[in-house]
PDB file of C-alpha atoms and ligand atoms in Angstrom:
ATOM      1  CA  UNK A 692     -16.865   9.258  17.971  1.00  0.00           C
ATOM      2  CA  UNK A 693     -13.688   7.393  17.953  1.00  0.00           C
ATOM      3  CA  UNK A 694     -11.942   5.307  20.580  1.00  0.00           C
ATOM      4  CA  UNK A 695      -8.597   3.463  20.855  1.00  0.00           C
ATOM      5  CA  UNK A 696      -8.481   0.457  22.930  1.00  0.00           C
ATOM      6  CA  UNK A 697      -5.650  -1.847  23.791  1.00  0.00           C
ATOM      7  CA  UNK A 698      -6.311  -5.537  23.371  1.00  0.00           C
ATOM      8  CA  UNK A 699      -4.193  -7.134  26.007  1.00  0.00           C
ATOM      9  CA  UNK A 700      -4.416 -10.675  24.919  1.00  0.00           C
ATOM     10  CA  UNK A 701      -3.110  -9.765  21.550  1.00  0.00           C
ATOM     11  CA  UNK A 702      -0.731  -6.887  22.540  1.00  0.00           C
ATOM     12  CA  UNK A 703      -2.258  -4.658  19.980  1.00  0.00           C
ATOM     13  CA  UNK A 704      -4.571  -1.672  19.558  1.00  0.00           C
ATOM     14  CA  UNK A 705      -8.095  -1.685  18.139  1.00  0.00           C
ATOM     15  CA  UNK A 706      -9.526   1.431  16.846  1.00  0.00           C
ATOM     16  CA  UNK A 707     -13.296   1.985  17.085  1.00  0.00           C
ATOM     17  CA  UNK A 708     -14.421   4.537  14.574  1.00  0.00           C
ATOM     18  CA  UNK A 709     -18.189   4.215  14.791  1.00  0.00           C
ATOM     19  CA  UNK A 710     -19.062   7.031  12.400  1.00  0.00           C
ATOM     20  CA  UNK A 711     -17.470   5.058   9.535  1.00  0.00           C
ATOM     21  CA  UNK A 712     -20.679   3.164   9.197  1.00  0.00           C
ATOM     22  CA  UNK A 713     -22.147   6.013   7.356  1.00  0.00           C
ATOM     23  CA  UNK A 714     -19.447   5.930   4.696  1.00  0.00           C
ATOM     24  CA  UNK A 715     -20.491   6.198   1.051  1.00  0.00           C
ATOM     25  CA  UNK A 716     -20.824   2.676  -0.144  1.00  0.00           C
ATOM     26  CA  UNK A 717     -20.125   1.883  -3.840  1.00  0.00           C
ATOM     27  CA  UNK A 718     -22.230   4.883  -5.304  1.00  0.00           C
ATOM     28  CA  UNK A 719     -23.307   5.048  -8.855  1.00  0.00           C
ATOM     29  CA  UNK A 720     -20.576   6.605 -11.005  1.00  0.00           C
ATOM     30  CA  UNK A 721     -22.420   9.885 -11.410  1.00  0.00           C
ATOM     31  CA  UNK A 722     -22.439  10.309  -7.654  1.00  0.00           C
ATOM     32  CA  UNK A 723     -18.715   9.465  -7.144  1.00  0.00           C
ATOM     33  CA  UNK A 724     -17.365  11.744  -4.396  1.00  0.00           C
ATOM     34  CA  UNK A 725     -13.882  11.635  -5.789  1.00  0.00           C
ATOM     35  CA  UNK A 726     -14.606  12.810  -9.235  1.00  0.00           C
ATOM     36  CA  UNK A 727     -14.237  16.546  -9.874  1.00  0.00           C
ATOM     37  CA  UNK A 728     -17.189  18.810  -9.392  1.00  0.00           C
ATOM     38  CA  UNK A 729     -18.369  19.408 -12.946  1.00  0.00           C
ATOM     39  CA  UNK A 730     -19.916  22.811 -13.847  1.00  0.00           C
ATOM     40  CA  UNK A 731     -23.611  22.532 -12.972  1.00  0.00           C
ATOM     41  CA  UNK A 732     -23.113  19.086 -11.434  1.00  0.00           C
ATOM     42  CA  UNK A 733     -23.473  18.072  -7.839  1.00  0.00           C
ATOM     43  CA  UNK A 734     -20.577  19.047  -5.558  1.00  0.00           C
ATOM     44  CA  UNK A 735     -17.996  16.293  -4.845  1.00  0.00           C
ATOM     45  CA  UNK A 736     -15.235  16.217  -2.306  1.00  0.00           C
ATOM     46  CA  UNK A 737     -13.000  18.103  -4.831  1.00  0.00           C
ATOM     47  CA  UNK A 738     -14.386  21.556  -5.738  1.00  0.00           C
ATOM     48  CA  UNK A 739     -12.537  21.831  -9.103  1.00  0.00           C
ATOM     49  CA  UNK A 740     -13.574  20.962 -12.613  1.00  0.00           C
ATOM     50  CA  UNK A 741     -10.265  19.190 -13.240  1.00  0.00           C
ATOM     51  CA  UNK A 742      -7.295  18.098 -11.215  1.00  0.00           C
ATOM     52  CA  UNK A 743      -4.155  15.983 -11.195  1.00  0.00           C
ATOM     53  CA  UNK A 744      -3.675  14.619  -7.815  1.00  0.00           C
ATOM     54  CA  UNK A 745      -5.826  15.589  -4.809  1.00  0.00           C
ATOM     55  CA  UNK A 746      -5.095  14.990  -1.039  1.00  0.00           C
ATOM     56  CA  UNK A 747      -7.707  15.848   1.666  1.00  0.00           C
ATOM     57  CA  UNK A 748      -8.687  14.742   5.118  1.00  0.00           C
ATOM     58  CA  UNK A 749     -10.859  11.604   5.200  1.00  0.00           C
ATOM     59  CA  UNK A 750     -14.399  12.584   6.021  1.00  0.00           C
ATOM     60  CA  UNK A 751     -14.710   9.388   7.873  1.00  0.00           C
ATOM     61  CA  UNK A 752     -11.389   9.178   9.579  1.00  0.00           C
ATOM     62  CA  UNK A 753     -10.123   6.249  11.459  1.00  0.00           C
ATOM     63  CA  UNK A 754      -7.540   8.608  13.082  1.00  0.00           C
ATOM     64  CA  UNK A 755      -7.705  12.307  13.545  1.00  0.00           C
ATOM     65  CA  UNK A 756      -5.742  15.063  15.327  1.00  0.00           C
ATOM     66  CA  UNK A 757      -4.677  15.247  18.089  1.00  0.00           C
ATOM     67  CA  UNK A 758      -4.404  11.447  17.850  1.00  0.00           C
ATOM     68  CA  UNK A 759      -3.300  10.678  14.401  1.00  0.00           C
ATOM     69  CA  UNK A 760      -4.436  11.548  10.877  1.00  0.00           C
ATOM     70  CA  UNK A 761      -6.313   9.957   7.971  1.00  0.00           C
ATOM     71  CA  UNK A 762      -6.048  11.344   4.432  1.00  0.00           C
ATOM     72  CA  UNK A 763      -7.376  10.450   1.079  1.00  0.00           C
ATOM     73  CA  UNK A 764      -5.074  10.597  -2.070  1.00  0.00           C
ATOM     74  CA  UNK A 765      -7.058  10.661  -5.317  1.00  0.00           C
ATOM     75  CA  UNK A 766      -4.625   9.682  -8.193  1.00  0.00           C
ATOM     76  CA  UNK A 767      -6.590  11.292 -11.131  1.00  0.00           C
ATOM     77  CA  UNK A 768      -9.675  13.041 -12.009  1.00  0.00           C
ATOM     78  CA  UNK A 769     -10.455  10.114 -14.446  1.00  0.00           C
ATOM     79  CA  UNK A 770     -12.936   7.845 -12.701  1.00  0.00           C
ATOM     80  CA  UNK A 771     -11.791   4.786 -14.750  1.00  0.00           C
ATOM     81  CA  UNK A 772      -7.929   5.063 -14.371  1.00  0.00           C
ATOM     82  CA  UNK A 773      -5.792   2.824 -12.211  1.00  0.00           C
ATOM     83  CA  UNK A 774      -2.220   2.903 -11.018  1.00  0.00           C
ATOM     84  CA  UNK A 775      -1.370   0.679 -13.997  1.00  0.00           C
ATOM     85  CA  UNK A 776      -2.947   2.867 -16.708  1.00  0.00           C
ATOM     86  CA  UNK A 777      -1.980   6.405 -15.446  1.00  0.00           C
ATOM     87  CA  UNK A 778       0.698   8.239 -17.284  1.00  0.00           C
ATOM     88  CA  UNK A 779       4.122   7.463 -16.042  1.00  0.00           C
ATOM     89  CA  UNK A 780       4.600  11.075 -15.097  1.00  0.00           C
ATOM     90  CA  UNK A 781       1.472  10.970 -12.905  1.00  0.00           C
ATOM     91  CA  UNK A 782       2.601   8.029 -10.916  1.00  0.00           C
ATOM     92  CA  UNK A 783       6.119   9.707 -10.451  1.00  0.00           C
ATOM     93  CA  UNK A 784       4.297  12.696  -9.223  1.00  0.00           C
ATOM     94  CA  UNK A 785       2.304  10.617  -6.842  1.00  0.00           C
ATOM     95  CA  UNK A 786       5.457   9.355  -5.225  1.00  0.00           C
ATOM     96  CA  UNK A 787       6.419  13.012  -4.650  1.00  0.00           C
ATOM     97  CA  UNK A 788       3.061  13.606  -2.946  1.00  0.00           C
ATOM     98  CA  UNK A 789       3.648  10.436  -0.693  1.00  0.00           C
ATOM     99  CA  UNK A 790       7.104  11.881   0.187  1.00  0.00           C
ATOM    100  CA  UNK A 791       5.523  15.291   1.002  1.00  0.00           C
ATOM    101  CA  UNK A 792       2.783  13.793   3.126  1.00  0.00           C
ATOM    102  CA  UNK A 793       5.346  11.525   4.950  1.00  0.00           C
ATOM    103  CA  UNK A 794       7.500  14.669   5.707  1.00  0.00           C
ATOM    104  CA  UNK A 795       4.385  16.742   7.025  1.00  0.00           C
ATOM    105  CA  UNK A 796       2.569  13.984   8.850  1.00  0.00           C
ATOM    106  CA  UNK A 797       5.785  12.524  10.176  1.00  0.00           C
ATOM    107  CA  UNK A 798       6.738  15.797  11.850  1.00  0.00           C
ATOM    108  CA  UNK A 799       3.684  15.865  13.851  1.00  0.00           C
ATOM    109  CA  UNK A 800       3.853  15.019  17.664  1.00  0.00           C
ATOM    110  CA  UNK A 801       0.785  12.739  17.369  1.00  0.00           C
ATOM    111  CA  UNK A 802       2.058  10.614  14.467  1.00  0.00           C
ATOM    112  CA  UNK A 803       4.439   7.879  15.209  1.00  0.00           C
ATOM    113  CA  UNK A 804       4.021   6.029  11.901  1.00  0.00           C
ATOM    114  CA  UNK A 805       2.909   7.303   8.352  1.00  0.00           C
ATOM    115  CA  UNK A 806       1.288   4.504   6.516  1.00  0.00           C
ATOM    116  CA  UNK A 807       0.576   5.023   2.794  1.00  0.00           C
ATOM    117  CA  UNK A 808      -1.719   2.388   1.240  1.00  0.00           C
ATOM    118  CA  UNK A 809      -4.208   1.443  -1.452  1.00  0.00           C
ATOM    119  CA  UNK A 810      -7.094  -1.021  -1.321  1.00  0.00           C
ATOM    120  CA  UNK A 811      -8.143  -2.045  -4.748  1.00  0.00           C
ATOM    121  CA  UNK A 812     -11.243  -4.113  -5.622  1.00  0.00           C
ATOM    122  CA  UNK A 813     -14.424  -5.024  -3.769  1.00  0.00           C
ATOM    123  CA  UNK A 814     -12.659  -8.147  -2.747  1.00  0.00           C
ATOM    124  CA  UNK A 815     -10.559  -6.223  -0.356  1.00  0.00           C
ATOM    125  CA  UNK A 816     -13.504  -4.056   0.859  1.00  0.00           C
ATOM    126  CA  UNK A 817     -13.198  -1.018  -1.461  1.00  0.00           C
ATOM    127  CA  UNK A 818     -16.185   1.339  -1.162  1.00  0.00           C
ATOM    128  CA  UNK A 819     -15.324   3.718  -3.939  1.00  0.00           C
ATOM    129  CA  UNK A 820     -14.036   2.521  -7.407  1.00  0.00           C
ATOM    130  CA  UNK A 821     -12.302   5.933  -8.280  1.00  0.00           C
ATOM    131  CA  UNK A 822      -8.567   5.450  -8.293  1.00  0.00           C
ATOM    132  CA  UNK A 823      -7.329   6.597  -4.899  1.00  0.00           C
ATOM    133  CA  UNK A 824      -5.188   5.609  -1.952  1.00  0.00           C
ATOM    134  CA  UNK A 825      -5.022   6.475   1.696  1.00  0.00           C
ATOM    135  CA  UNK A 826      -2.677   7.562   4.245  1.00  0.00           C
ATOM    136  CA  UNK A 827      -2.949   6.904   8.122  1.00  0.00           C
ATOM    137  CA  UNK A 828      -0.997   8.734  10.528  1.00  0.00           C
ATOM    138  CA  UNK A 829      -0.874   6.206  13.546  1.00  0.00           C
ATOM    139  CA  UNK A 830      -0.589   7.758  17.024  1.00  0.00           C
ATOM    140  CA  UNK A 831       1.504   4.615  17.876  1.00  0.00           C
ATOM    141  CA  UNK A 832       3.875   2.169  16.181  1.00  0.00           C
ATOM    142  CA  UNK A 833       1.578  -0.575  14.607  1.00  0.00           C
ATOM    143  CA  UNK A 834       2.431  -4.277  14.849  1.00  0.00           C
ATOM    144  CA  UNK A 835       3.574  -4.826  11.226  1.00  0.00           C
ATOM    145  CA  UNK A 836       6.219  -2.184  11.210  1.00  0.00           C
ATOM    146  CA  UNK A 837       7.185  -3.154  14.780  1.00  0.00           C
ATOM    147  CA  UNK A 838       7.710  -6.715  13.384  1.00  0.00           C
ATOM    148  CA  UNK A 839       9.937  -5.395  10.708  1.00  0.00           C
ATOM    149  CA  UNK A 840      12.061  -3.532  13.337  1.00  0.00           C
ATOM    150  CA  UNK A 841      12.303  -6.688  15.321  1.00  0.00           C
ATOM    151  CA  UNK A 842      13.513  -8.547  12.116  1.00  0.00           C
ATOM    152  CA  UNK A 843      16.215  -5.931  11.851  1.00  0.00           C
ATOM    153  CA  UNK A 844      17.291  -6.766  15.377  1.00  0.00           C
ATOM    154  CA  UNK A 845      17.145 -10.512  14.724  1.00  0.00           C
ATOM    155  CA  UNK A 846      19.125 -10.378  11.466  1.00  0.00           C
ATOM    156  CA  UNK A 847      21.630  -7.918  12.977  1.00  0.00           C
ATOM    157  CA  UNK A 848      21.026  -5.168  10.302  1.00  0.00           C
ATOM    158  CA  UNK A 849      18.466  -3.941   7.963  1.00  0.00           C
ATOM    159  CA  UNK A 850      16.153  -6.922   7.151  1.00  0.00           C
ATOM    160  CA  UNK A 851      15.066  -5.463   3.754  1.00  0.00           C
ATOM    161  CA  UNK A 852      18.841  -5.191   2.774  1.00  0.00           C
ATOM    162  CA  UNK A 853      19.460  -8.702   3.796  1.00  0.00           C
ATOM    163  CA  UNK A 854      16.373 -10.320   2.175  1.00  0.00           C
ATOM    164  CA  UNK A 855      16.965  -8.328  -0.928  1.00  0.00           C
ATOM    165  CA  UNK A 856      20.505  -9.626  -1.207  1.00  0.00           C
ATOM    166  CA  UNK A 857      19.259 -13.248  -0.848  1.00  0.00           C
ATOM    167  CA  UNK A 858      16.485 -12.806  -3.453  1.00  0.00           C
ATOM    168  CA  UNK A 859      19.012 -11.308  -5.941  1.00  0.00           C
ATOM    169  CA  UNK A 860      21.467 -14.041  -5.258  1.00  0.00           C
ATOM    170  CA  UNK A 861      18.766 -16.756  -5.776  1.00  0.00           C
ATOM    171  CA  UNK A 862      17.063 -15.056  -8.657  1.00  0.00           C
ATOM    172  CA  UNK A 863      14.198 -17.448  -8.944  1.00  0.00           C
ATOM    173  CA  UNK A 864      11.561 -15.247  -7.266  1.00  0.00           C
ATOM    174  CA  UNK A 865      12.574 -11.944  -8.867  1.00  0.00           C
ATOM    175  CA  UNK A 866       9.895 -10.724 -11.241  1.00  0.00           C
ATOM    176  CA  UNK A 867      11.131  -7.245 -12.220  1.00  0.00           C
ATOM    177  CA  UNK A 868      14.173  -5.157 -11.905  1.00  0.00           C
ATOM    178  CA  UNK A 869      15.458  -1.762 -12.962  1.00  0.00           C
ATOM    179  CA  UNK A 870      18.446   0.396 -12.050  1.00  0.00           C
ATOM    180  CA  UNK A 871      17.109   1.250  -8.595  1.00  0.00           C
ATOM    181  CA  UNK A 872      14.296  -1.235  -7.848  1.00  0.00           C
ATOM    182  CA  UNK A 873      13.734  -4.965  -7.482  1.00  0.00           C
ATOM    183  CA  UNK A 874      10.392  -6.663  -7.332  1.00  0.00           C
ATOM    184  CA  UNK A 875      10.022 -10.184  -6.159  1.00  0.00           C
ATOM    185  CA  UNK A 876       7.770 -12.694  -4.634  1.00  0.00           C
ATOM    186  CA  UNK A 877       9.205 -13.191  -1.080  1.00  0.00           C
ATOM    187  CA  UNK A 878      10.704 -16.698  -0.035  1.00  0.00           C
ATOM    188  CA  UNK A 879       7.978 -17.063   2.502  1.00  0.00           C
ATOM    189  CA  UNK A 880       5.152 -15.217   0.991  1.00  0.00           C
ATOM    190  CA  UNK A 881       1.810 -15.400   2.824  1.00  0.00           C
ATOM    191  CA  UNK A 882      -0.400 -14.685  -0.297  1.00  0.00           C
ATOM    192  CA  UNK A 883      -0.140 -16.576  -3.676  1.00  0.00           C
ATOM    193  CA  UNK A 884       0.880 -13.613  -5.572  1.00  0.00           C
ATOM    194  CA  UNK A 885       2.377 -11.520  -2.912  1.00  0.00           C
ATOM    195  CA  UNK A 886       4.993  -9.093  -4.283  1.00  0.00           C
ATOM    196  CA  UNK A 887       7.573  -6.772  -2.582  1.00  0.00           C
ATOM    197  CA  UNK A 888       8.899  -3.873  -4.466  1.00  0.00           C
ATOM    198  CA  UNK A 889      12.190  -2.739  -2.821  1.00  0.00           C
ATOM    199  CA  UNK A 890      14.730  -0.030  -3.249  1.00  0.00           C
ATOM    200  CA  UNK A 891      18.186  -1.329  -4.008  1.00  0.00           C
ATOM    201  CA  UNK A 892      19.806   1.125  -1.841  1.00  0.00           C
ATOM    202  CA  UNK A 893      19.175   1.376   1.865  1.00  0.00           C
ATOM    203  CA  UNK A 894      16.689   4.294   2.007  1.00  0.00           C
ATOM    204  CA  UNK A 895      14.901   4.565   5.310  1.00  0.00           C
ATOM    205  CA  UNK A 896      12.081   6.814   3.775  1.00  0.00           C
ATOM    206  CA  UNK A 897      10.913   8.403   0.496  1.00  0.00           C
ATOM    207  CA  UNK A 898      12.721  11.533   1.883  1.00  0.00           C
ATOM    208  CA  UNK A 899      16.052   9.824   1.498  1.00  0.00           C
ATOM    209  CA  UNK A 900      15.318   8.850  -2.114  1.00  0.00           C
ATOM    210  CA  UNK A 901      16.815  10.527  -5.025  1.00  0.00           C
ATOM    211  CA  UNK A 902      14.604  11.865  -7.831  1.00  0.00           C
ATOM    212  CA  UNK A 903      15.690   9.288 -10.124  1.00  0.00           C
ATOM    213  CA  UNK A 904      14.829   6.622  -7.613  1.00  0.00           C
ATOM    214  CA  UNK A 905      11.279   7.897  -7.207  1.00  0.00           C
ATOM    215  CA  UNK A 906      10.919   7.895 -11.038  1.00  0.00           C
ATOM    216  CA  UNK A 907      12.069   4.289 -11.170  1.00  0.00           C
ATOM    217  CA  UNK A 908       9.829   3.324  -8.188  1.00  0.00           C
ATOM    218  CA  UNK A 909       6.918   4.636 -10.009  1.00  0.00           C
ATOM    219  CA  UNK A 910       8.033   2.687 -13.100  1.00  0.00           C
ATOM    220  CA  UNK A 911       8.361  -0.553 -11.037  1.00  0.00           C
ATOM    221  CA  UNK A 912       4.963  -0.121  -9.495  1.00  0.00           C
ATOM    222  CA  UNK A 913       3.222   0.345 -12.714  1.00  0.00           C
ATOM    223  CA  UNK A 914       5.013  -2.755 -14.208  1.00  0.00           C
ATOM    224  CA  UNK A 915       3.850  -4.787 -11.260  1.00  0.00           C
ATOM    225  CA  UNK A 916       0.248  -3.641 -11.369  1.00  0.00           C
ATOM    226  CA  UNK A 917       0.121  -4.077 -15.328  1.00  0.00           C
ATOM    227  CA  UNK A 918       1.444  -7.553 -14.800  1.00  0.00           C
ATOM    228  CA  UNK A 919      -1.153  -8.303 -12.090  1.00  0.00           C
ATOM    229  CA  UNK A 920      -4.021  -7.030 -14.593  1.00  0.00           C
ATOM    230  CA  UNK A 921      -2.540  -9.151 -17.355  1.00  0.00           C
ATOM    231  CA  UNK A 922      -2.385 -12.272 -15.083  1.00  0.00           C
ATOM    232  CA  UNK A 923      -6.056 -13.226 -15.370  1.00  0.00           C
ATOM    233  CA  UNK A 924      -7.131 -10.517 -17.847  1.00  0.00           C
ATOM    234  CA  UNK A 925      -9.106  -8.691 -15.293  1.00  0.00           C
ATOM    235  CA  UNK A 926      -8.472  -5.841 -12.774  1.00  0.00           C
ATOM    236  CA  UNK A 927      -6.563  -7.542 -10.025  1.00  0.00           C
ATOM    237  CA  UNK A 928      -7.580  -6.870  -6.434  1.00  0.00           C
ATOM    238  CA  UNK A 929      -4.952  -6.148  -3.957  1.00  0.00           C
ATOM    239  CA  UNK A 930      -3.839  -4.285  -0.831  1.00  0.00           C
ATOM    240  CA  UNK A 931      -0.718  -2.123  -1.418  1.00  0.00           C
ATOM    241  CA  UNK A 932       1.293  -1.219   1.601  1.00  0.00           C
ATOM    242  CA  UNK A 933       4.119   1.278   1.536  1.00  0.00           C
ATOM    243  CA  UNK A 934       6.520   0.653   4.498  1.00  0.00           C
ATOM    244  CA  UNK A 935       8.998   3.199   5.615  1.00  0.00           C
ATOM    245  CA  UNK A 936      10.841   4.312   8.829  1.00  0.00           C
ATOM    246  CA  UNK A 937       8.704   5.152  11.833  1.00  0.00           C
ATOM    247  CA  UNK A 938       8.451   8.692  12.757  1.00  0.00           C
ATOM    248  CA  UNK A 939       8.444   8.308  16.486  1.00  0.00           C
ATOM    249  CA  UNK A 940      10.162  11.469  17.643  1.00  0.00           C
ATOM    250  CA  UNK A 941      11.217  10.117  21.056  1.00  0.00           C
ATOM    251  CA  UNK A 942      12.988   6.990  19.700  1.00  0.00           C
ATOM    252  CA  UNK A 943      16.052   8.436  17.855  1.00  0.00           C
ATOM    253  CA  UNK A 944      17.336   4.778  17.297  1.00  0.00           C
ATOM    254  CA  UNK A 945      14.346   4.238  14.908  1.00  0.00           C
ATOM    255  CA  UNK A 946      15.473   7.160  12.694  1.00  0.00           C
ATOM    256  CA  UNK A 947      17.559   5.129  10.410  1.00  0.00           C
ATOM    257  CA  UNK A 948      15.609   1.895  10.731  1.00  0.00           C
ATOM    258  CA  UNK A 949      13.203   1.074   7.973  1.00  0.00           C
ATOM    259  CA  UNK A 950      13.942   0.583   4.340  1.00  0.00           C
ATOM    260  CA  UNK A 951      11.365   1.839   1.609  1.00  0.00           C
ATOM    261  CA  UNK A 952       9.554  -1.063   0.180  1.00  0.00           C
ATOM    262  CA  UNK A 953       6.000  -1.546  -1.210  1.00  0.00           C
ATOM    263  CA  UNK A 954       4.185  -4.829  -0.381  1.00  0.00           C
ATOM    264  CA  UNK A 955       1.227  -6.049  -2.490  1.00  0.00           C
ATOM    265  CA  UNK A 956      -1.195  -8.602  -0.848  1.00  0.00           C
ATOM    266  CA  UNK A 957      -3.552  -9.950  -3.461  1.00  0.00           C
ATOM    267  CA  UNK A 958      -6.442 -12.135  -2.242  1.00  0.00           C
ATOM    268  CA  UNK A 959      -6.833 -14.075  -5.531  1.00  0.00           C
ATOM    269  CA  UNK A 960      -5.416 -17.573  -5.973  1.00  0.00           C
ATOM    270  CA  UNK A 961      -6.946 -18.131  -9.476  1.00  0.00           C
ATOM    271  CA  UNK A 962      -9.127 -15.862 -11.669  1.00  0.00           C
ATOM    272  CA  UNK A 963     -12.101 -16.822  -9.520  1.00  0.00           C
ATOM    273  CA  UNK A 964     -10.854 -18.202  -6.228  1.00  0.00           C
ATOM    274  CA  UNK A 965     -10.184 -16.136  -3.101  1.00  0.00           C
ATOM    275  CA  UNK A 966      -7.812 -16.791  -0.429  1.00  0.00           C
ATOM    276  CA  UNK A 967      -9.694 -16.556   2.929  1.00  0.00           C
ATOM    277  CA  UNK A 968      -8.157 -16.085   6.254  1.00  0.00           C
ATOM    278  CA  UNK A 969      -9.553 -19.008   8.182  1.00  0.00           C
ATOM    279  CA  UNK A 970      -8.850 -21.149  11.145  1.00  0.00           C
ATOM    280  CA  UNK A 971      -5.105 -21.398  10.880  1.00  0.00           C
ATOM    281  CA  UNK A 972      -4.570 -17.894   9.768  1.00  0.00           C
ATOM    282  CA  UNK A 973      -6.827 -16.331  12.338  1.00  0.00           C
ATOM    283  CA  UNK A 974      -6.777 -18.640  15.255  1.00  0.00           C
ATOM    284  CA  UNK A 975      -3.125 -19.617  15.097  1.00  0.00           C
ATOM    285  CA  UNK A 976      -1.479 -16.901  13.018  1.00  0.00           C
ATOM    286  CA  UNK A 977      -0.069 -19.386  10.403  1.00  0.00           C
ATOM    287  CA  UNK A 978      -0.858 -18.972   6.738  1.00  0.00           C
ATOM    288  CA  UNK A 979      -1.452 -22.132   4.767  1.00  0.00           C
ATOM    289  CA  UNK A 980      -0.702 -21.595   1.096  1.00  0.00           C
ATOM    290  CA  UNK A 981      -1.233 -23.864  -1.865  1.00  0.00           C
ATOM    291  CA  UNK A 982       1.014 -21.986  -4.129  1.00  0.00           C
ATOM    292  CA  UNK A 983       4.890 -22.079  -4.204  1.00  0.00           C
ATOM    293  CA  UNK A 984       6.440 -18.657  -4.421  1.00  0.00           C
ATOM    294  CA  UNK A 985       8.825 -19.861  -7.120  1.00  0.00           C
ATOM    295  CA  UNK A 986       5.882 -20.840  -9.301  1.00  0.00           C
ATOM    296  CA  UNK A 987       3.869 -17.647  -8.723  1.00  0.00           C
ATOM    297  CA  UNK A 988       7.011 -15.696  -9.536  1.00  0.00           C
ATOM    298  CA  UNK A 989       7.437 -17.439 -12.884  1.00  0.00           C
ATOM    299  CA  UNK A 990       3.862 -16.848 -13.726  1.00  0.00           C
ATOM    300  CA  UNK A 991       4.126 -13.197 -12.750  1.00  0.00           C
ATOM    301  CA  UNK A 992       7.333 -12.576 -14.760  1.00  0.00           C
ATOM    302  CA  UNK A 993       5.527 -13.877 -17.835  1.00  0.00           C
ATOM    303  CA  UNK A 994       2.441 -11.695 -17.219  1.00  0.00           C
ATOM    304  CA  UNK A 995       4.710  -8.567 -16.696  1.00  0.00           C
ATOM    305  CA  UNK A 996       6.382  -9.349 -20.059  1.00  0.00           C
ATOM    306  CA  UNK A 997       3.054  -9.914 -21.751  1.00  0.00           C
ATOM    307  CA  UNK A 998       1.697  -6.547 -20.273  1.00  0.00           C
ATOM    308  CA  UNK A 999       4.928  -4.528 -21.327  1.00  0.00           C
TER     309      UNK A 999
HETATM  310 ZN1   ZN B  76     -15.089   9.064  -9.755  1.00  0.00          ZN
HETATM  311 ZN1   ZN B  77      18.071  -1.597   4.062  1.00  0.00          ZN
HETATM  312 ZN1   ZN B  78       7.257  -4.485   4.840  1.00  0.00          ZN
END
């Protein structure tokens, strides 16, 4: 059903999850599998008439025990909610759910990296509109977190700490700040409206965060998403990636490496225009962008203020 192959030329794994072809694809809203099971209605994935946050194994997993995990995290029983419109307490609770899943999946022998993410919008391939995210437990360290570890080595310390210090010193690309969190468009953003949401303190994972920091992280994420939605006056598509320390048991040196941050990759350049990954991005691995991070940061700051 599922097979992991190593692509020698790229030095990376490719996961073949053939059964995923049968996934539910953009069902009508009264057949949403992530809605609660209403009395007298058809059964959904969630056998309750109401719920706050639901976590369960993905029925069409890209990874599964004993070689990894794939879970679905449903943010709300309200089909039309989003990260931006949920109550603040709900998003705060969601960060606690993330933390608990990181703890449990990370403790597993077959999980080397716990990856929490959300795909939002058909533009990034969403098949269900109900507000939800996913968690993959990779049975190996994937290339992106591996690159971040390499950046730590290159910069002689935590890369996230170094980059955050630079962004705070330069100020121009910072779009949101609170007591514990800073959000900015990175100096060398690949996507026009890419944003990184970073803990001020060095916290390898959500497990190292204080309760207050989780609350302020939730607040920051909501501010960013609301700003995104205000930007073009439409639900803004994105991929949201939560990066934390790897959970490779056999490599103790990785235990403190990693610094909690959330990266947003939005494919939109304007209200209608999408950024496609084409020749240079795919064939050479070099992003070509027609937007300066300083300018997108100014636009996003304004949108966040407008949405507040
Ligand atoms: Zn639904
Ligand atoms: Zn750090
Ligand atoms: Zn990252």
